[in-house]
Short mmCIF file of C-alpha atoms in Angstrom, two decimals:
data_model
loop_
_atom_site.label_atom_id
_atom_site.label_comp_id
_atom_site.label_asym_id
_atom_site.label_seq_id
_atom_site.Cartn_x
_atom_site.Cartn_y
_atom_site.Cartn_z
CA MET O 1 0.00 0.00 0.00
CA ALA O 2 3.00 2.31 0.40
CA ASP O 3 2.99 3.19 -3.31
CA GLN O 4 -0.81 3.53 -3.60
CA GLU O 5 -2.37 6.98 -3.56
CA LEU O 6 -4.53 6.98 -0.45
CA VAL O 7 -4.94 10.75 -0.21
CA HIS O 8 -5.57 13.05 -3.14
CA VAL O 9 -5.96 16.80 -3.53
CA ASP O 10 -8.31 18.68 -5.84
CA HIS O 11 -8.05 22.45 -6.26
CA ARG O 12 -11.46 24.10 -6.52
CA GLY O 13 -11.48 27.87 -6.55
CA PRO O 14 -9.94 29.10 -3.29
CA ALA O 15 -10.10 25.64 -1.70
CA ALA O 16 -7.90 22.57 -1.70
CA VAL O 17 -10.07 19.51 -1.13
CA VAL O 18 -8.02 16.82 0.62
CA THR O 19 -9.73 13.43 0.31
CA LEU O 20 -8.99 10.24 2.24
CA ASP O 21 -9.38 7.47 -0.33
CA SER O 22 -8.56 4.09 1.15
CA PRO O 23 -11.67 1.96 0.51
CA HIS O 24 -10.07 -1.36 1.47
CA ASN O 25 -10.04 -0.32 5.16
CA ARG O 26 -12.78 2.33 5.24
CA ASN O 27 -10.32 5.23 5.09
CA ALA O 28 -8.54 4.03 8.23
CA LEU O 29 -5.49 5.86 9.55
CA SER O 30 -2.82 3.48 8.28
CA ALA O 31 0.85 4.42 8.35
CA ALA O 32 0.78 5.15 4.61
CA LEU O 33 -2.39 7.25 4.80
CA LEU O 34 -1.09 9.30 7.73
CA GLU O 35 2.15 10.04 5.89
CA GLN O 36 0.32 11.02 2.71
CA LEU O 37 -2.23 13.09 4.63
CA HIS O 38 0.49 15.00 6.46
CA SER O 39 2.30 15.65 3.18
CA ALA O 40 -0.89 16.84 1.44
CA LEU O 41 -1.80 19.16 4.30
CA ARG O 42 1.71 20.59 4.56
CA GLN O 43 1.93 21.23 0.82
CA THR O 44 -1.49 22.87 0.50
CA MET O 45 -0.94 24.96 3.63
CA GLY O 46 2.10 26.42 1.89
CA GLN O 47 0.37 27.36 -1.36
CA PRO O 48 -0.62 31.07 -1.47
CA ALA O 49 -3.49 30.42 -3.90
CA VAL O 50 -5.12 28.03 -1.42
CA ARG O 51 -7.22 30.00 1.04
CA VAL O 52 -9.15 27.17 2.70
CA LEU O 53 -8.63 23.42 3.10
CA VAL O 54 -11.53 20.96 3.00
CA LEU O 55 -10.93 17.53 4.54
CA THR O 56 -13.26 14.74 3.47
CA GLY O 57 -13.49 11.03 2.70
CA ALA O 58 -14.21 9.06 -0.46
CA GLY O 59 -17.15 6.70 -0.56
CA PRO O 60 -19.69 6.23 2.24
CA VAL O 61 -17.16 6.64 5.10
CA PHE O 62 -15.25 9.65 6.38
CA CYS O 63 -12.69 7.76 8.48
CA SER O 64 -12.94 4.56 10.52
CA GLY O 65 -10.10 5.40 12.91
CA ALA O 66 -6.87 3.49 13.45
CA ASP O 67 -5.90 0.66 11.12
CA LEU O 68 -6.32 -2.19 13.59
CA LYS O 69 -4.63 -4.76 11.37
CA GLU O 70 -1.48 -2.65 11.37
CA GLU O 71 -1.76 -2.16 15.13
CA ARG O 72 -1.74 -5.95 15.58
CA THR O 73 1.39 -6.33 13.48
CA GLY O 74 3.20 -3.52 15.27
CA VAL O 75 3.65 -1.30 12.21
CA ARG O 76 4.89 2.08 13.37
CA PRO O 77 4.11 5.08 11.15
CA VAL O 78 6.76 7.54 10.05
CA VAL O 79 4.21 10.30 10.66
CA ASN O 80 1.94 9.83 13.65
CA LEU O 81 -1.54 11.13 14.41
CA PRO O 82 -0.41 13.92 16.79
CA GLU O 83 1.66 15.45 13.98
CA VAL O 84 -1.35 15.47 11.65
CA LEU O 85 -3.67 16.93 14.31
CA THR O 86 -1.11 19.61 15.15
CA LEU O 87 -0.78 20.63 11.51
CA ILE O 88 -4.56 20.98 11.15
CA MET O 89 -4.97 22.90 14.40
CA GLU O 90 -1.89 25.13 14.17
CA GLY O 91 -1.63 25.54 10.41
CA PRO O 92 -2.20 29.08 9.11
CA LYS O 93 -5.25 28.30 6.98
CA PRO O 94 -8.77 27.38 8.04
CA VAL O 95 -9.70 23.73 7.62
CA VAL O 96 -13.29 22.60 7.10
CA ALA O 97 -14.24 18.98 7.78
CA ARG O 98 -16.70 17.70 5.18
CA VAL O 99 -17.95 14.63 7.03
CA ASN O 100 -19.48 12.62 4.21
CA GLY O 101 -20.26 9.49 6.22
CA ALA O 102 -19.42 7.36 9.22
CA ALA O 103 -16.57 8.40 11.51
CA ARG O 104 -15.08 6.49 14.41
CA ALA O 105 -12.35 6.99 17.00
CA GLY O 106 -9.34 8.64 15.33
CA GLY O 107 -11.60 9.88 12.55
CA LEU O 108 -13.40 11.97 15.15
CA GLY O 109 -10.06 13.38 16.19
CA LEU O 110 -9.62 14.67 12.65
CA VAL O 111 -13.10 16.22 12.72
CA ALA O 112 -12.47 17.91 16.06
CA ALA O 113 -9.11 19.29 14.95
CA CYS O 114 -10.68 21.15 12.02
CA ASP O 115 -11.75 24.74 12.47
CA LEU O 116 -15.27 24.08 11.22
CA ALA O 117 -17.09 20.78 10.71
CA VAL O 118 -20.09 20.01 8.52
CA GLY O 119 -21.50 16.49 8.52
CA LEU O 120 -24.46 14.44 7.43
CA ALA O 121 -27.29 14.34 9.94
CA GLY O 122 -27.71 10.64 9.21
CA ALA O 123 -24.04 9.71 9.49
CA THR O 124 -22.97 7.57 12.42
CA PHE O 125 -20.25 8.47 14.91
CA GLY O 126 -18.66 6.68 17.83
CA PHE O 127 -15.78 6.81 20.28
CA SER O 128 -15.38 3.06 20.08
CA GLU O 129 -12.02 2.80 21.85
CA VAL O 130 -13.22 1.47 25.21
CA ARG O 131 -15.08 -1.35 23.48
CA ILE O 132 -11.82 -2.80 22.16
CA GLY O 133 -9.83 -2.20 25.34
CA VAL O 134 -8.07 1.06 24.51
CA ALA O 135 -8.75 4.71 25.35
CA PRO O 136 -9.53 7.82 23.27
CA ALA O 137 -6.30 9.35 24.49
CA ILE O 138 -4.69 11.28 21.60
CA ILE O 139 -7.98 12.42 20.11
CA ALA O 140 -9.15 13.70 23.51
CA VAL O 141 -6.81 16.67 22.97
CA PRO O 142 -8.80 18.21 20.08
CA VAL O 143 -12.15 16.65 21.02
CA LEU O 144 -12.27 18.10 24.55
CA ARG O 145 -11.43 21.51 23.13
CA ARG O 146 -14.53 21.31 20.94
CA MET O 147 -17.20 19.14 22.54
CA ASP O 148 -19.46 19.76 25.48
CA ARG O 149 -17.60 18.04 28.31
CA ARG O 150 -20.66 16.34 29.76
CA ALA O 151 -21.54 14.84 26.39
CA ALA O 152 -17.93 13.78 25.85
CA ARG O 153 -17.89 12.03 29.21
CA GLU O 154 -20.90 9.90 28.32
CA LEU O 155 -19.85 9.14 24.76
CA PHE O 156 -16.23 8.37 25.67
CA LEU O 157 -17.21 6.00 28.47
CA THR O 158 -20.08 4.18 26.77
CA GLY O 159 -18.65 3.98 23.27
CA GLU O 160 -22.20 4.22 21.99
CA GLN O 161 -23.03 5.10 18.40
CA PHE O 162 -24.68 8.46 17.74
CA ASP O 163 -25.86 10.41 14.71
CA GLY O 164 -24.96 13.75 13.19
CA VAL O 165 -27.74 15.59 14.97
CA ARG O 166 -26.37 14.58 18.36
CA ALA O 167 -22.84 15.31 17.15
CA ARG O 168 -23.94 18.87 16.43
CA GLU O 169 -25.74 19.21 19.77
CA ALA O 170 -22.59 17.98 21.54
CA GLY O 171 -20.39 20.47 19.67
CA LEU O 172 -18.48 17.97 17.53
CA LEU O 173 -20.13 19.28 14.36
CA ASP O 174 -20.98 22.90 13.60
CA ARG O 175 -23.66 21.92 11.07
CA ALA O 176 -25.60 18.67 10.59
CA VAL O 177 -27.23 18.63 7.17
CA ALA O 178 -29.18 16.44 4.77
CA ASP O 179 -27.23 14.54 2.12
CA ASP O 180 -28.20 16.95 -0.65
CA GLU O 181 -27.14 19.97 1.42
CA LEU O 182 -23.60 18.90 2.28
CA ASP O 183 -21.75 20.40 -0.67
CA GLU O 184 -23.83 23.57 -0.70
CA THR O 185 -23.11 24.16 2.98
CA VAL O 186 -19.38 23.48 2.63
CA ASP O 187 -19.18 25.71 -0.45
CA ALA O 188 -20.86 28.55 1.43
CA LEU O 189 -18.38 28.26 4.31
CA VAL O 190 -15.44 28.18 1.90
CA GLY O 191 -16.78 31.33 0.26
CA GLN O 192 -17.11 33.12 3.59
CA LEU O 193 -13.69 32.00 4.85
CA SER O 194 -11.95 33.01 1.62
CA ARG O 195 -13.07 36.61 2.17
CA GLY O 196 -10.88 36.84 5.27
CA ALA O 197 -7.34 38.19 4.99
CA PRO O 198 -4.75 35.36 5.12
CA GLU O 199 -2.62 36.74 7.98
CA ALA O 200 -5.72 37.79 9.92
CA LEU O 201 -7.17 34.29 9.64
CA ASP O 202 -3.92 32.75 10.88
CA ILE O 203 -3.82 35.10 13.89
CA THR O 204 -7.50 34.51 14.61
CA LYS O 205 -6.88 30.75 14.65
CA GLN O 206 -4.08 31.35 17.17
CA LEU O 207 -6.19 33.45 19.53
CA LEU O 208 -9.03 30.92 19.38
CA ARG O 209 -6.52 28.33 20.60
CA ASP O 210 -4.93 30.52 23.27
CA ILE O 211 -7.82 32.51 24.76
CA PRO O 212 -8.91 32.30 27.50
CA GLY O 213 -5.60 31.82 29.25
CA ALA O 214 -4.93 31.51 32.95
CA ASP O 215 -4.98 35.24 33.71
CA LEU O 216 -7.56 37.80 32.56
CA GLN O 217 -5.28 40.84 32.67
CA GLU O 218 -2.52 39.01 30.82
CA ASP O 219 -5.02 38.01 28.15
CA LEU O 220 -6.14 41.63 27.74
CA ARG O 221 -2.55 42.87 27.57
CA ARG O 222 -1.57 40.33 24.91
CA MET O 223 -4.68 40.92 22.83
CA ALA O 224 -4.22 44.70 22.99
CA GLU O 225 -0.78 44.20 21.46
CA VAL O 226 -2.22 41.93 18.76
CA SER O 227 -4.95 44.46 17.98
CA ALA O 228 -2.49 47.34 17.70
CA GLU O 229 -0.18 45.33 15.45
CA ARG O 230 -3.03 44.33 13.16
CA PHE O 231 -4.31 47.88 12.70
CA LEU O 232 -0.80 48.85 11.55
CA SER O 233 -0.48 45.90 9.16
CA ALA O 234 -0.55 46.08 5.37
CA GLU O 235 -3.60 43.82 5.36
CA ALA O 236 -5.52 46.20 7.61
CA ARG O 237 -4.58 49.19 5.49
CA GLU O 238 -5.80 47.40 2.38
CA GLY O 239 -8.95 46.07 4.07
CA ILE O 240 -9.97 49.46 5.47
CA ALA O 241 -9.21 51.21 2.17
CA ALA O 242 -11.29 48.65 0.29
CA LEU O 243 -14.20 49.13 2.68
CA LEU O 244 -14.10 52.93 2.35
CA ASP O 245 -13.63 52.73 -1.44
CA LYS O 246 -16.50 50.22 -1.69
CA ARG O 247 -14.40 47.64 -3.50
CA LEU O 248 -13.14 44.13 -2.79
CA PRO O 249 -9.82 43.84 -0.93
CA ALA O 250 -6.87 42.45 -2.85
CA TRP O 251 -7.14 38.97 -1.32
CA VAL O 252 -10.70 38.38 -2.58
CA SER O 253 -11.17 37.08 -6.11
CA PRO O 254 -13.16 39.51 -8.31
CA ALA O 255 -15.16 36.51 -9.45
CA GLY O 256 -16.51 36.11 -5.93
CA ALA O 257 -16.18 32.96 -3.90
CA PRO O 258 -15.83 29.85 -6.08
CA THR O 259 -17.02 26.53 -4.72
CA GLY O 260 -14.88 24.35 -2.47
CA GLY O 261 -16.89 21.21 -1.69
CA GLY O 262 -18.24 18.44 -3.83
CA ALA O 263 -15.45 15.98 -3.11
CA ALA O 264 -15.66 12.42 -4.32
#
C-alpha cells in the first residue's frame, strides 16, 4: 500500500479539497495514509493560492479510525496522528471537515481538529475505543477543546453510536445537514472564509486556541498588542481602504467565492 495513492488533492477555486481514499479499510489511519495526509496538508498549507482546506473522505465513510490490522502487526508510522492533528490545528489556513459518512475513534479526532465541521445528519459516529480495550487518548486533545464536556464524558465511556444531529448538539459538528445539502453548505463556508485576509485568519486561529488563558489581565494585555499590530499591518490598510472605497480587498477574487466542496 506504500505506493498507492490513499490521499488526493483537488483544487477548486480558493479551496484545496483533501480526500482520504482508502476503501479497502474504510479510510482508516494506516501508516501510509497518515504520511500522505500529512504531506498533502503541509503542501497545501504552503500554497498562497489556497485559502481554505476541506478535509473529506471518499465513498460512504469519512474515516474509521486506526488501522487495527497494522496495530496488531506492530507497524509504526513515520508520521503519527499527533503530527497530523497539530498541523490541522496550528496551520495558518482554516480547515473545514466535510464529514461525508461514518466516523469512528481517530476519525473523530480529525473532525475535532478542524476549524469548522459540517457532517451528514444521518451519518454515524462513535468513540469506540473502550469497546476494544483502549482509550480515546490522543484524540481527547482536540475533542475536549470542541465538545461539550458532559456529552464527551458519556460518549467516551459508553462507546455508543450516535448520529450527526447529536454530534452537532454535543459540539463535535458545527452543522448537521441532509445529504443533498452537504456540498452547498461546505461551499458557502469556503466562500465566507476566503473573504478573510490570510494573515488575519492565521492570527485569529491562534487566539481561538490561546484565549482564554490563565490570567484575565494578561489576556487583555496580549490581545491589545495583537490588535495594535493588526491595525498597523498592510492587510488592515488594504482592508480598510477597500471598505471605504467600496471595492473588494486584494485577497478576494473579483469573481466572488468559487465553490470548495463536492469531493468524491
